[in-house]
XYZ file of C-alpha atoms in Angstrom:
723
model
C -31.431 11.285 -6.583
C -28.380 12.130 -8.719
C -25.868 14.493 -7.154
C -24.162 17.441 -8.861
C -20.602 18.153 -7.779
C -18.110 20.790 -8.838
C -14.640 19.263 -8.391
C -11.548 21.432 -7.982
C -9.222 20.013 -10.638
C -7.132 23.188 -11.089
C -5.551 24.881 -8.111
C -4.922 28.221 -9.824
C -4.966 28.947 -13.544
C -2.032 31.089 -14.564
C -0.220 30.942 -11.185
C 3.145 32.634 -11.666
C 6.093 30.410 -10.712
C 9.605 31.760 -10.646
C 11.414 28.653 -11.844
C 10.896 27.261 -15.335
C 10.482 23.612 -14.237
C 7.761 24.550 -11.757
C 5.943 26.517 -14.439
C 6.153 23.548 -16.820
C 4.707 21.190 -14.212
C 1.877 23.640 -13.474
C 1.054 23.891 -17.180
C 1.132 20.118 -17.487
C -1.508 19.718 -14.750
C -3.662 22.457 -16.300
C -3.505 20.599 -19.625
C -4.554 17.418 -17.822
C -7.570 19.319 -16.491
C -8.610 20.276 -20.022
C -8.445 16.632 -21.102
C -10.483 15.712 -18.013
C -13.293 18.130 -18.878
C -13.409 16.665 -22.399
C -13.731 13.096 -21.032
C -10.247 12.088 -22.209
C -9.335 10.512 -18.879
C -6.360 8.390 -20.005
C -4.485 11.479 -21.208
C -5.446 13.393 -18.055
C -4.149 10.573 -15.828
C -0.882 10.166 -17.732
C -0.068 13.877 -17.516
C -0.994 14.016 -13.811
C 1.213 10.984 -12.980
C 4.133 12.512 -14.862
C 3.633 15.802 -13.007
C 3.694 13.970 -9.651
C 7.043 12.297 -10.408
C 8.549 15.610 -11.597
C 7.226 17.389 -8.484
C 8.860 14.792 -6.203
C 12.185 15.238 -7.996
C 12.262 18.985 -7.291
C 10.758 18.392 -3.813
C 8.002 21.036 -4.211
C 5.233 20.438 -1.639
C 2.776 22.725 -3.448
C 3.097 20.892 -6.774
C 3.069 17.466 -5.109
C -0.250 18.368 -3.476
C -1.437 19.823 -6.793
C -0.622 16.540 -8.626
C -2.159 14.280 -5.988
C -5.368 16.307 -6.086
C -5.550 16.020 -9.892
C -5.061 12.236 -9.737
C -7.687 11.943 -6.995
C -10.232 13.806 -9.152
C -9.801 11.286 -11.986
C -10.255 8.294 -9.677
C -13.249 10.028 -8.078
C -14.798 10.428 -11.534
C -14.607 6.638 -12.028
C -16.063 6.004 -8.533
C -12.743 4.552 -7.364
C -13.455 6.022 -3.947
C -10.763 4.259 -1.944
C -7.968 5.406 -4.250
C -9.490 8.888 -4.577
C -9.621 9.367 -0.786
C -6.044 8.094 -0.477
C -4.745 10.583 -3.049
C -6.751 13.488 -1.576
C -5.388 12.784 1.909
C -1.836 12.659 0.552
C -2.516 15.983 -1.151
C -3.805 17.383 2.153
C -0.659 16.201 3.981
C 1.611 18.085 1.566
C -0.718 21.099 1.437
C -0.425 21.472 5.220
C 3.332 21.985 4.811
C 2.762 24.999 2.562
C 0.332 26.777 4.929
C -1.667 27.700 1.846
C -5.365 28.271 2.639
C -6.349 27.869 -1.004
C -4.833 24.391 -1.164
C -6.687 23.299 1.965
C -9.903 24.793 0.579
C -9.765 22.861 -2.702
C -8.713 19.532 -1.226
C -11.322 19.591 1.570
C -13.922 20.357 -1.103
C -12.882 17.316 -3.126
C -12.862 15.108 -0.018
C -16.421 16.215 0.648
C -17.340 15.268 -2.911
C -15.932 11.749 -2.749
C -17.605 10.943 0.592
C -20.926 12.310 -0.611
C -20.909 11.328 -4.277
C -19.833 7.719 -3.589
C -22.435 7.398 -0.793
C -19.727 6.530 1.716
C -20.905 9.014 4.347
C -22.957 12.001 3.157
C -22.871 13.717 6.550
C -19.093 13.418 6.651
C -18.981 14.813 3.132
C -21.004 17.849 4.237
C -18.591 18.433 7.138
C -15.633 18.402 4.712
C -17.487 20.886 2.492
C -18.028 23.187 5.461
C -14.306 23.043 6.304
C -13.626 24.000 2.702
C -16.111 26.862 2.999
C -14.245 28.244 6.042
C -10.977 28.396 4.102
C -12.679 29.930 1.051
C -14.330 32.581 3.265
C -11.030 33.275 5.029
C -9.308 34.156 1.730
C -12.472 35.784 0.331
C -12.492 33.571 -2.792
C -15.965 34.248 -4.232
C -15.663 31.562 -6.911
C -14.709 28.827 -4.458
C -17.333 30.000 -1.944
C -20.018 29.614 -4.619
C -18.700 26.205 -5.740
C -18.740 24.922 -2.180
C -22.219 26.225 -1.368
C -23.624 24.517 -4.477
C -21.926 21.276 -3.435
C -23.397 21.513 0.072
C -26.850 22.134 -1.418
C -26.475 19.064 -3.656
C -25.443 16.934 -0.670
C -28.448 18.076 1.371
C -30.758 17.334 -1.580
C -29.339 13.794 -1.781
C -30.609 13.053 1.757
C -33.954 14.807 1.037
C -33.088 17.758 3.264
C -34.487 20.352 0.839
C -34.968 22.982 3.531
C -31.216 23.329 4.264
C -30.267 22.646 0.669
C -32.377 25.418 -0.920
C -30.898 27.965 1.514
C -27.411 27.328 0.082
C -28.806 27.451 -3.462
C -30.376 30.867 -2.817
C -27.141 32.164 -1.259
C -25.306 31.252 -4.494
C -27.956 32.260 -7.050
C -27.076 35.930 -7.388
C -23.350 35.369 -7.934
C -23.935 32.595 -10.510
C -26.248 34.845 -12.549
C -23.750 37.731 -12.473
C -20.334 36.077 -12.750
C -20.853 32.322 -12.654
C -18.832 29.939 -14.829
C -20.581 27.558 -17.230
C -20.111 24.725 -14.701
C -21.782 26.846 -12.012
C -24.687 27.711 -14.329
C -25.171 24.039 -15.190
C -25.132 22.979 -11.518
C -27.509 25.767 -10.429
C -30.025 24.861 -13.174
C -29.803 21.153 -12.250
C -30.308 21.771 -8.535
C -33.287 24.077 -9.142
C -34.751 21.392 -11.403
C -34.411 18.771 -8.654
C -35.945 21.145 -6.120
C -39.002 21.860 -8.286
C -39.384 18.140 -9.099
C -39.830 17.399 -5.413
C -41.902 20.548 -4.948
C -44.473 19.122 -7.424
C -43.754 21.734 -10.096
C -42.818 19.496 -13.088
C -43.116 22.201 -15.747
C -40.779 24.533 -13.875
C -38.394 21.637 -13.211
C -38.236 20.756 -16.930
C -37.362 24.329 -17.823
C -34.292 24.138 -15.593
C -33.377 20.639 -16.828
C -33.536 21.774 -20.459
C -31.355 24.761 -19.608
C -28.793 22.423 -17.988
C -28.789 20.117 -21.037
C -28.226 23.083 -23.356
C -25.181 24.176 -21.319
C -23.731 20.626 -21.235
C -24.217 20.190 -24.993
C -22.759 23.595 -25.860
C -19.580 23.190 -23.814
C -19.209 19.385 -24.216
C -19.589 18.627 -20.501
C -20.011 14.882 -21.109
C -19.956 13.767 -17.463
C -22.445 16.557 -16.540
C -24.701 15.421 -19.396
C -24.603 11.924 -17.914
C -25.772 13.356 -14.568
C -28.730 15.209 -16.079
C -29.852 12.069 -17.971
C -29.914 10.112 -14.732
C -31.799 12.918 -12.982
C -34.421 12.967 -15.756
C -34.912 9.211 -15.333
C -35.695 9.878 -11.658
C -37.934 12.826 -12.598
C -40.082 10.854 -15.068
C -40.352 7.872 -12.730
C -41.489 10.262 -9.993
C -44.297 11.546 -12.250
C -45.115 8.036 -13.581
C -43.989 8.541 -17.186
C -42.187 5.211 -17.840
C -41.701 5.699 -21.592
C -39.751 8.941 -21.125
C -37.887 7.447 -18.162
C -36.817 4.506 -20.350
C -35.720 6.858 -23.162
C -33.362 8.776 -20.888
C -32.188 5.559 -19.220
C -31.007 4.320 -22.634
C -29.244 7.640 -23.295
C -27.596 7.368 -19.876
C -26.422 3.779 -20.491
C -24.951 4.616 -23.898
C -23.016 7.664 -22.665
C -21.921 5.906 -19.454
C -20.503 3.000 -21.452
C -18.547 5.440 -23.635
C -17.122 7.496 -20.759
C -16.452 4.785 -18.184
C -15.499 1.645 -20.097
C -14.053 -1.349 -18.254
C -10.726 -0.835 -20.035
C -10.461 2.641 -18.532
C -11.280 1.320 -15.049
C -8.642 -1.427 -15.407
C -6.121 1.210 -16.497
C -6.860 3.206 -13.324
C -6.257 0.173 -11.095
C -2.901 -0.505 -12.746
C -1.977 3.177 -12.525
C -2.734 3.329 -8.761
C -0.167 0.597 -8.064
C 2.354 2.257 -10.416
C 1.937 5.616 -8.654
C 2.653 4.006 -5.256
C 5.709 2.186 -6.628
C 6.962 5.475 -8.149
C 6.591 7.127 -4.731
C 8.633 4.378 -2.992
C 11.245 4.427 -5.769
C 11.722 8.198 -5.481
C 12.038 8.016 -1.688
C 14.622 5.207 -1.957
C 16.554 7.150 -4.606
C 16.735 10.120 -2.238
C 18.166 7.949 0.541
C 20.713 6.328 -1.808
C 21.768 9.761 -3.123
C 22.312 10.975 0.447
C 24.404 7.861 1.194
C 26.533 8.519 -1.900
C 27.159 12.124 -0.839
C 28.210 11.014 2.637
C 30.542 8.405 1.152
C 32.175 11.024 -1.064
C 32.673 13.271 1.961
C 34.290 10.354 3.807
C 36.697 9.747 0.898
C 37.627 13.421 0.775
C 38.336 13.377 4.509
C 40.576 10.325 4.056
C 42.574 12.127 1.372
C 42.947 15.145 3.658
C 44.198 12.915 6.464
C 46.731 11.239 4.167
C 47.977 14.635 2.960
C 48.438 15.869 6.514
C 50.428 12.729 7.350
C 52.810 13.339 4.445
C 53.218 16.987 5.413
C 53.940 15.938 8.978
C 56.836 13.718 7.881
C 58.234 16.424 5.586
C 58.063 19.106 8.273
C 59.688 16.818 10.899
C 62.646 16.291 8.609
C 63.007 20.010 7.823
C 62.523 21.426 11.302
C 65.866 21.797 13.106
C 64.976 23.550 16.310
C 62.892 22.590 19.264
C 60.876 25.808 18.973
C 59.808 25.112 15.408
C 59.231 21.467 16.234
C 56.847 22.324 19.104
C 55.037 24.935 17.019
C 54.639 22.545 14.135
C 53.375 19.781 16.426
C 50.652 22.015 17.869
C 49.529 23.028 14.411
C 49.360 19.461 13.144
C 47.528 18.280 16.273
C 44.883 20.937 15.810
C 44.422 20.055 12.161
C 44.258 16.327 12.891
C 41.705 16.930 15.607
C 39.536 18.848 13.146
C 39.935 16.099 10.550
C 38.965 13.437 13.075
C 35.929 15.459 14.075
C 34.883 15.744 10.446
C 35.471 12.027 9.900
C 33.402 11.153 12.948
C 30.616 13.484 11.774
C 30.696 11.945 8.284
C 30.548 8.461 9.793
C 27.593 9.393 12.006
C 25.764 10.952 9.061
C 26.330 7.827 6.938
C 25.075 5.627 9.778
C 22.048 7.903 10.232
C 21.241 7.662 6.514
C 21.475 3.870 6.681
C 19.245 3.874 9.752
C 16.715 6.100 7.959
C 16.628 3.659 5.052
C 15.991 0.717 7.404
C 13.287 2.646 9.260
C 11.673 3.626 5.965
C 11.544 0.018 4.736
C 10.277 -1.180 8.125
C 7.530 1.466 8.240
C 6.398 0.792 4.678
C 6.201 -2.982 5.230
C 4.310 -2.502 8.503
C 1.803 -0.077 6.943
C 1.189 -2.486 4.054
C 0.939 -5.637 6.162
C -1.760 -4.152 8.395
C -4.369 -3.653 5.614
C -3.231 -6.889 3.929
C -4.189 -8.752 7.091
C -7.681 -7.324 6.618
C -7.795 -8.151 2.899
C -6.613 -11.750 3.316
C -8.806 -12.284 6.368
C -11.984 -10.827 4.860
C -11.409 -12.857 1.683
C -11.265 -16.027 3.793
C -14.398 -14.899 5.648
C -16.266 -14.429 2.375
C -15.169 -17.893 1.242
C -16.323 -19.463 4.523
C -19.664 -17.648 4.694
C -20.515 -17.920 1.025
C -19.595 -21.418 -0.105
C -21.084 -20.723 -3.524
C -18.184 -18.288 -4.156
C -15.467 -20.840 -3.398
C -14.652 -21.213 -7.104
C -15.274 -17.585 -8.060
C -12.469 -16.355 -10.366
C -12.878 -12.855 -8.939
C -12.433 -14.047 -5.346
C -9.485 -16.216 -6.331
C -7.965 -13.254 -8.147
C -8.382 -11.140 -4.998
C -6.683 -13.802 -2.878
C -3.833 -14.102 -5.346
C -3.370 -10.342 -5.615
C -3.279 -9.917 -1.822
C -0.751 -12.698 -1.394
C 1.299 -11.362 -4.314
C 1.467 -7.943 -2.671
C 2.364 -9.553 0.663
C 5.149 -11.462 -1.104
C 6.435 -8.187 -2.596
C 6.449 -6.547 0.856
C 8.348 -9.501 2.313
C 10.825 -9.399 -0.590
C 11.633 -5.735 0.069
C 12.131 -6.392 3.804
C 14.196 -9.485 3.013
C 16.542 -7.573 0.709
C 17.023 -4.854 3.308
C 17.923 -7.440 5.954
C 20.366 -9.138 3.606
C 22.052 -5.837 2.749
C 22.523 -5.144 6.458
C 23.521 -8.787 7.196
C 20.769 -9.220 9.785
C 19.633 -12.674 8.616
C 20.697 -15.747 10.592
C 19.459 -19.197 9.554
C 17.120 -20.810 12.091
C 17.141 -24.427 13.205
C 13.837 -26.261 13.615
C 12.246 -29.623 12.817
C 10.051 -29.619 9.693
C 8.427 -31.954 7.196
C 9.629 -31.587 3.610
C 6.329 -33.016 2.310
C 4.256 -30.493 4.295
C 6.365 -27.590 3.022
C 5.935 -28.747 -0.570
C 2.168 -29.154 -0.082
C 1.954 -25.576 1.192
C 3.962 -24.273 -1.785
C 1.818 -26.191 -4.284
C -1.383 -24.839 -2.703
C -0.037 -21.287 -2.882
C 0.919 -21.404 -6.577
C -1.880 -23.632 -7.885
C -3.824 -20.547 -8.947
C -0.982 -19.472 -11.274
C -0.711 -23.010 -12.646
C -4.436 -23.157 -13.402
C -4.443 -19.712 -15.029
C -1.649 -20.715 -17.423
C -2.995 -24.250 -18.001
C 0.197 -25.772 -16.576
C 0.718 -29.191 -14.983
C 2.591 -28.937 -11.673
C 4.570 -32.087 -10.782
C 6.332 -32.875 -7.469
C 8.868 -35.692 -7.096
C 10.564 -36.481 -3.743
C 13.276 -39.119 -3.419
C 12.035 -41.698 -0.846
C 15.566 -41.764 0.646
C 15.006 -38.254 2.033
C 14.041 -38.455 5.735
C 10.445 -37.517 6.601
C 11.542 -34.889 9.127
C 14.604 -32.655 8.730
C 16.316 -30.007 10.834
C 16.948 -26.580 9.291
C 15.488 -23.249 8.273
C 12.242 -24.294 6.580
C 11.075 -20.671 6.069
C 14.117 -19.695 3.965
C 13.929 -22.966 2.006
C 10.229 -22.351 1.287
C 11.031 -18.835 0.068
C 13.594 -20.235 -2.375
C 11.275 -22.913 -3.785
C 8.256 -20.568 -3.843
C 10.123 -17.937 -5.886
C 11.540 -20.451 -8.356
C 8.221 -22.293 -8.791
C 6.071 -19.174 -9.246
C 8.605 -17.839 -11.781
C 8.509 -21.099 -13.731
C 4.698 -21.105 -13.779
C 4.481 -17.475 -14.945
C 6.863 -18.038 -17.840
C 5.194 -21.253 -19.001
C 1.941 -21.658 -20.935
C 0.176 -25.008 -21.507
C 3.258 -26.853 -20.297
C 4.803 -28.591 -17.311
C 6.621 -27.372 -14.210
C 8.410 -29.942 -12.052
C 9.810 -29.677 -8.522
C 12.155 -32.579 -7.791
C 14.377 -33.514 -4.846
C 17.161 -36.114 -5.096
C 19.089 -37.568 -2.151
C 22.759 -37.438 -3.270
C 24.450 -38.843 -0.158
C 25.311 -38.295 3.530
C 28.310 -36.247 4.694
C 29.027 -35.841 8.433
C 25.438 -36.861 9.384
C 24.100 -34.319 6.888
C 21.775 -35.467 4.107
C 22.724 -33.767 0.852
C 19.607 -32.963 -1.196
C 19.693 -31.705 -4.764
C 16.691 -29.472 -5.594
C 15.553 -28.885 -9.181
C 12.812 -26.629 -10.527
C 12.349 -27.128 -14.258
C 9.802 -25.911 -16.791
C 8.945 -26.153 -20.492
C 8.443 -22.395 -20.857
C 9.964 -19.586 -22.912
C 13.549 -20.125 -21.773
C 16.275 -17.546 -21.160
C 18.715 -16.281 -23.783
C 22.429 -16.951 -23.005
C 23.122 -13.195 -22.908
C 20.512 -12.742 -20.143
C 21.354 -15.733 -17.939
C 23.724 -13.818 -15.637
C 21.601 -10.649 -15.546
C 18.498 -12.301 -14.100
C 20.104 -12.675 -10.665
C 20.546 -8.905 -10.381
C 17.968 -6.775 -8.552
C 15.089 -5.248 -10.580
C 16.251 -6.963 -13.772
C 13.567 -8.685 -15.862
C 13.918 -10.385 -19.230
C 11.468 -11.954 -21.632
C 8.994 -9.067 -21.697
C 9.112 -8.513 -25.456
C 6.266 -10.868 -26.343
C 4.181 -10.981 -23.175
C 3.906 -8.899 -20.043
C 4.832 -11.109 -17.105
C 4.160 -9.827 -13.609
C 7.018 -9.341 -11.207
C 9.437 -6.888 -9.626
C 12.778 -8.422 -10.571
C 13.608 -9.143 -6.904
C 12.791 -12.860 -6.642
C 15.904 -14.435 -8.198
C 18.196 -11.946 -6.475
C 16.714 -13.025 -3.125
C 16.968 -16.707 -4.111
C 20.669 -16.397 -4.917
C 21.434 -14.654 -1.606
C 19.354 -17.131 0.452
C 21.062 -20.127 -1.140
C 24.415 -18.495 -0.333
C 23.326 -18.341 3.338
C 22.973 -22.140 3.212
C 26.562 -22.307 1.932
C 25.555 -23.322 -1.566
C 25.131 -21.808 -5.042
C 22.479 -21.916 -7.767
C 23.026 -23.237 -11.293
C 20.991 -22.430 -14.385
C 20.412 -24.409 -17.574
C 18.122 -22.880 -20.209
C 17.358 -22.862 -23.916
C 15.035 -20.457 -25.688
C 11.533 -21.843 -26.366
C 12.448 -25.169 -24.700
C 12.540 -24.413 -21.016
C 14.655 -23.661 -17.957
C 16.073 -25.619 -15.000
C 17.373 -24.149 -11.740
C 19.463 -26.498 -9.576
C 21.085 -26.230 -6.129
C 22.139 -28.535 -3.276
C 21.554 -28.003 0.465
C 22.402 -30.274 3.381
C 20.001 -31.012 6.283
C 20.332 -33.190 9.344
C 17.605 -35.772 9.984
C 15.317 -35.283 13.016
C 15.645 -38.345 15.269
C 12.736 -37.598 17.639
C 9.608 -36.432 15.796
C 7.100 -37.503 18.441
C 6.738 -33.999 19.897
C 6.135 -32.474 16.461
C 3.436 -35.032 15.633
C 1.749 -34.614 19.016
C 1.792 -30.828 18.663
C 0.045 -31.067 15.296
C -2.629 -33.367 16.727
C -3.188 -31.109 19.723
C -3.708 -28.066 17.509
C -6.534 -29.907 15.790
C -8.047 -30.650 19.213
C -7.818 -27.171 20.711
C -10.580 -27.022 23.346
C -13.425 -24.600 22.706
C -13.411 -23.772 26.430
C -10.486 -21.419 25.872
C -11.207 -17.769 26.558
C -9.157 -15.198 24.659
C -8.780 -11.418 25.070
C -7.892 -9.546 21.857
C -6.446 -6.011 22.170
C -6.607 -4.450 18.675
C -7.458 -0.868 17.612
C -8.012 -1.529 13.862
C -11.718 -2.251 13.223
C -11.113 -4.419 10.160
C -8.445 -6.453 11.929
C -10.847 -6.850 14.871
C -13.433 -8.311 12.517
C -10.935 -10.729 10.941
C -9.557 -11.943 14.276
C -13.084 -12.310 15.700
C -14.137 -14.444 12.726
C -11.063 -16.671 13.118
C -11.932 -17.256 16.787
C -15.630 -17.847 16.018
C -14.737 -20.356 13.304
C -12.787 -22.398 15.868
C -15.518 -21.938 18.522
C -13.255 -20.048 20.907
C -14.731 -17.428 23.236
C -13.279 -14.029 22.558
C -13.525 -10.531 24.101
C -12.410 -7.622 21.920
C -11.102 -4.225 23.119
C -9.429 -1.455 21.150
C -6.870 -0.020 23.606
C -4.652 -0.931 26.537
C -6.723 0.819 29.224
C -9.835 -1.155 28.259
C -7.803 -4.368 28.450
C -6.586 -3.550 31.973
C -10.137 -2.759 33.019
C -11.428 -6.151 31.782
C -8.558 -8.038 33.441
C -9.642 -6.644 36.836
C -12.832 -8.732 36.719
C -12.181 -11.445 34.114
C -9.732 -14.277 33.658
C -8.425 -15.335 30.241
C -6.335 -18.236 28.980
C -4.361 -16.080 26.575
C -4.126 -12.421 25.449
C -3.517 -11.400 21.801
C -1.892 -7.965 21.957
C -1.432 -5.520 19.070
C 1.743 -3.423 19.454
C 1.078 -0.222 17.533
C -1.962 1.311 19.312
C -2.908 4.881 20.264
C -2.943 6.151 23.875
C -0.940 3.178 25.225
C 0.975 0.746 23.016
C 1.153 -3.027 23.425
C 4.531 -2.999 25.198
C 3.363 -0.603 27.936
C 0.050 -2.467 28.307
C 1.843 -5.815 28.783
C 4.266 -4.256 31.265
C 1.312 -2.997 33.390
C -0.360 -6.423 33.175
C 2.789 -8.071 34.579
C 3.092 -5.385 37.295
C -0.430 -6.380 38.433
C 0.839 -9.934 38.947
C -1.193 -11.364 36.043
C 0.760 -14.208 34.380
C -1.671 -14.929 31.506
C 0.329 -15.699 28.330
C 0.558 -12.683 25.995
C 1.136 -13.100 22.250
C 2.149 -10.031 20.245
C -0.108 -9.802 17.171
C 1.708 -7.305 14.952
C 2.627 -6.289 11.400
C 6.197 -5.394 12.443
C 8.996 -7.777 11.535
C 9.667 -10.218 14.379
C 13.360 -9.375 14.715
C 12.544 -5.656 15.093
C 10.295 -6.094 18.124
C 11.553 -9.343 19.672
C 13.860 -7.717 22.227
C 11.238 -5.190 23.421
C 8.509 -7.844 23.471
C 10.488 -10.207 25.694
C 11.632 -7.339 27.940
C 8.075 -6.189 28.717
C 6.840 -9.724 29.491
C 5.316 -10.973 26.241
C 5.561 -14.721 25.654
C 5.682 -14.953 21.861
C 5.149 -13.034 18.590
C 3.134 -13.808 15.456
C 3.256 -11.610 12.345
C 0.146 -10.434 10.454
C -1.051 -11.801 8.082
C -0.679 -15.263 9.607
C -2.009 -18.772 9.110
C -4.679 -19.494 11.790
C -3.163 -22.947 12.413
C 0.156 -21.344 13.412
C -1.643 -19.068 15.852
C -3.552 -21.921 17.490
C -0.417 -24.030 17.704
C 1.254 -21.159 19.571
C -1.809 -20.609 21.796
C -2.038 -24.277 22.742
C 1.629 -24.531 23.552
C 1.583 -21.426 25.808
C -1.669 -22.425 27.524
C -0.283 -25.915 28.159
C 2.907 -24.484 29.668
C 1.004 -22.057 31.907
C -1.254 -24.850 33.174
């Protein structure tokens, strides 16, 4: 059964705003609504996105909610339910700040529509509609009351609850006939047609359907016309008239293809990411602007202090008597005290702004890593459970996109750490060959897409195992290699390592990443190492944020080295740098650890404390794949209850949980005398939570998303130590 929904695109036509910019934004969204009703969705989306950015700049909660709602309606129209719900909820968050009942009414109505129309949860959709109805009744908005009642009736019809549905139709009928808009008249006729179809009154049903078609044709309601075609297909199938059902099915297909082409859907997906990036950019700009203001205040205070110092010297020379000298001294002391107070306040405000920026970046990366753990994990699950999809381009694209987004999140966090000088190189034993294999596996998808040959050459003089920060080195090579592959088509990309000598027991290794791609113009060769700078976009649109090479340059500087560039347009590019590593003399433990991970006993019993349902599923599948017994609970109290009667070899503990977080749960476990190893399984950066984790009794930390092998290596090591 097709559903008929009246979506609140406009908040209030002709709403009087005092300021000119606000009025312009309001008019812009209203214009977007007109394009939406005509089926011109690209224009509607462009205007709505522009309105959102302008609303953020003037910091108007009402208009921000207004814009988010408009964008959500467009995504809802294309059945992009996840994005639509996200935008509606953002709209609701800003609407709550305005204490505007009308805003809450419209947004709850649209939330009801997306849950019901997309068949996510019809009952939940009805509950949202009823919340909307309460707000509409509270403000006595007859139009919105009627809209909402018709939506509730449509939802009840969709689950064959015609008894409740027809009651709402009858409550709305009188108002629609007297004052109803054309959309209301169309919806009422459609719903009465559906009701009479299922009441075995086909002639009466067709009268209402024909009335609905006439309204849609007259006022060019293309999406409504699509709905009535689909309903007529259902109607004729119900009365066993296949020829007529086929006729309207063909009309439906033709109109659906015109309104909802794949190009338009692709545009929406790209726009969703752009909207989120615009939001983050605006928030960061606000923080930077606040920092600049505080810095200016600090400079002004310094000038005031300098001026007072000069005046103090002048007055000391001029004052001849003790009385004037004492009076002058008191005055200067008071003024200096005030200046120092202002300086201290300015310093604290600047530090607070910097702290807010760090917290913002940390929160954003955590909130993105959590769903990415689910995306990456579920993608791996699909690959494992459906071997026939192993080579699916769509699944590979999903994997690549998830890992690309994860890389972007890590880049942002990395830059923030570098700016605050929080990065210290680690020292650990690693295999250069294994790191290169991992990099090649990660970028092979890009190489295949661009028909490139990826070549790796390692000087045999380089020791098998080295000591150094393998993570930072991998980041450098990964960024350079993925860049080379993206800017090369039908060519070659080569990663080479040359042993150039030994200095003070340190093996000097020259790294080169070269390609046969588009090359970089001489005028752009210094710019590319700056943040957010991208070149070479005139002919083709290469993906990227402009952060990669900036991070590479800073990471190489941490190793005490520098990067060199050689490039020629249309012939290719080579990046070169040298880093020294000490050779690992005793690699037996590393080799044994790797072998033991592969032999992890299935007799292990693990307790997972995780509140996110999707992350529970992913972690459960990882444990099942390795034949490890696993109990799953969603909060700290449940974990404590299980530990009273069960013993486990290891506990995987999420940190950010409701009721009782992972730190408090672990602290209570240790207070009970339970010494089972606890591993923090979190999306927070390790350095942010390390101190708290160790203080409460956790044994180690692993960051989501993670490689299962790293987790099992950690589990085996901790279990072995505890035994």
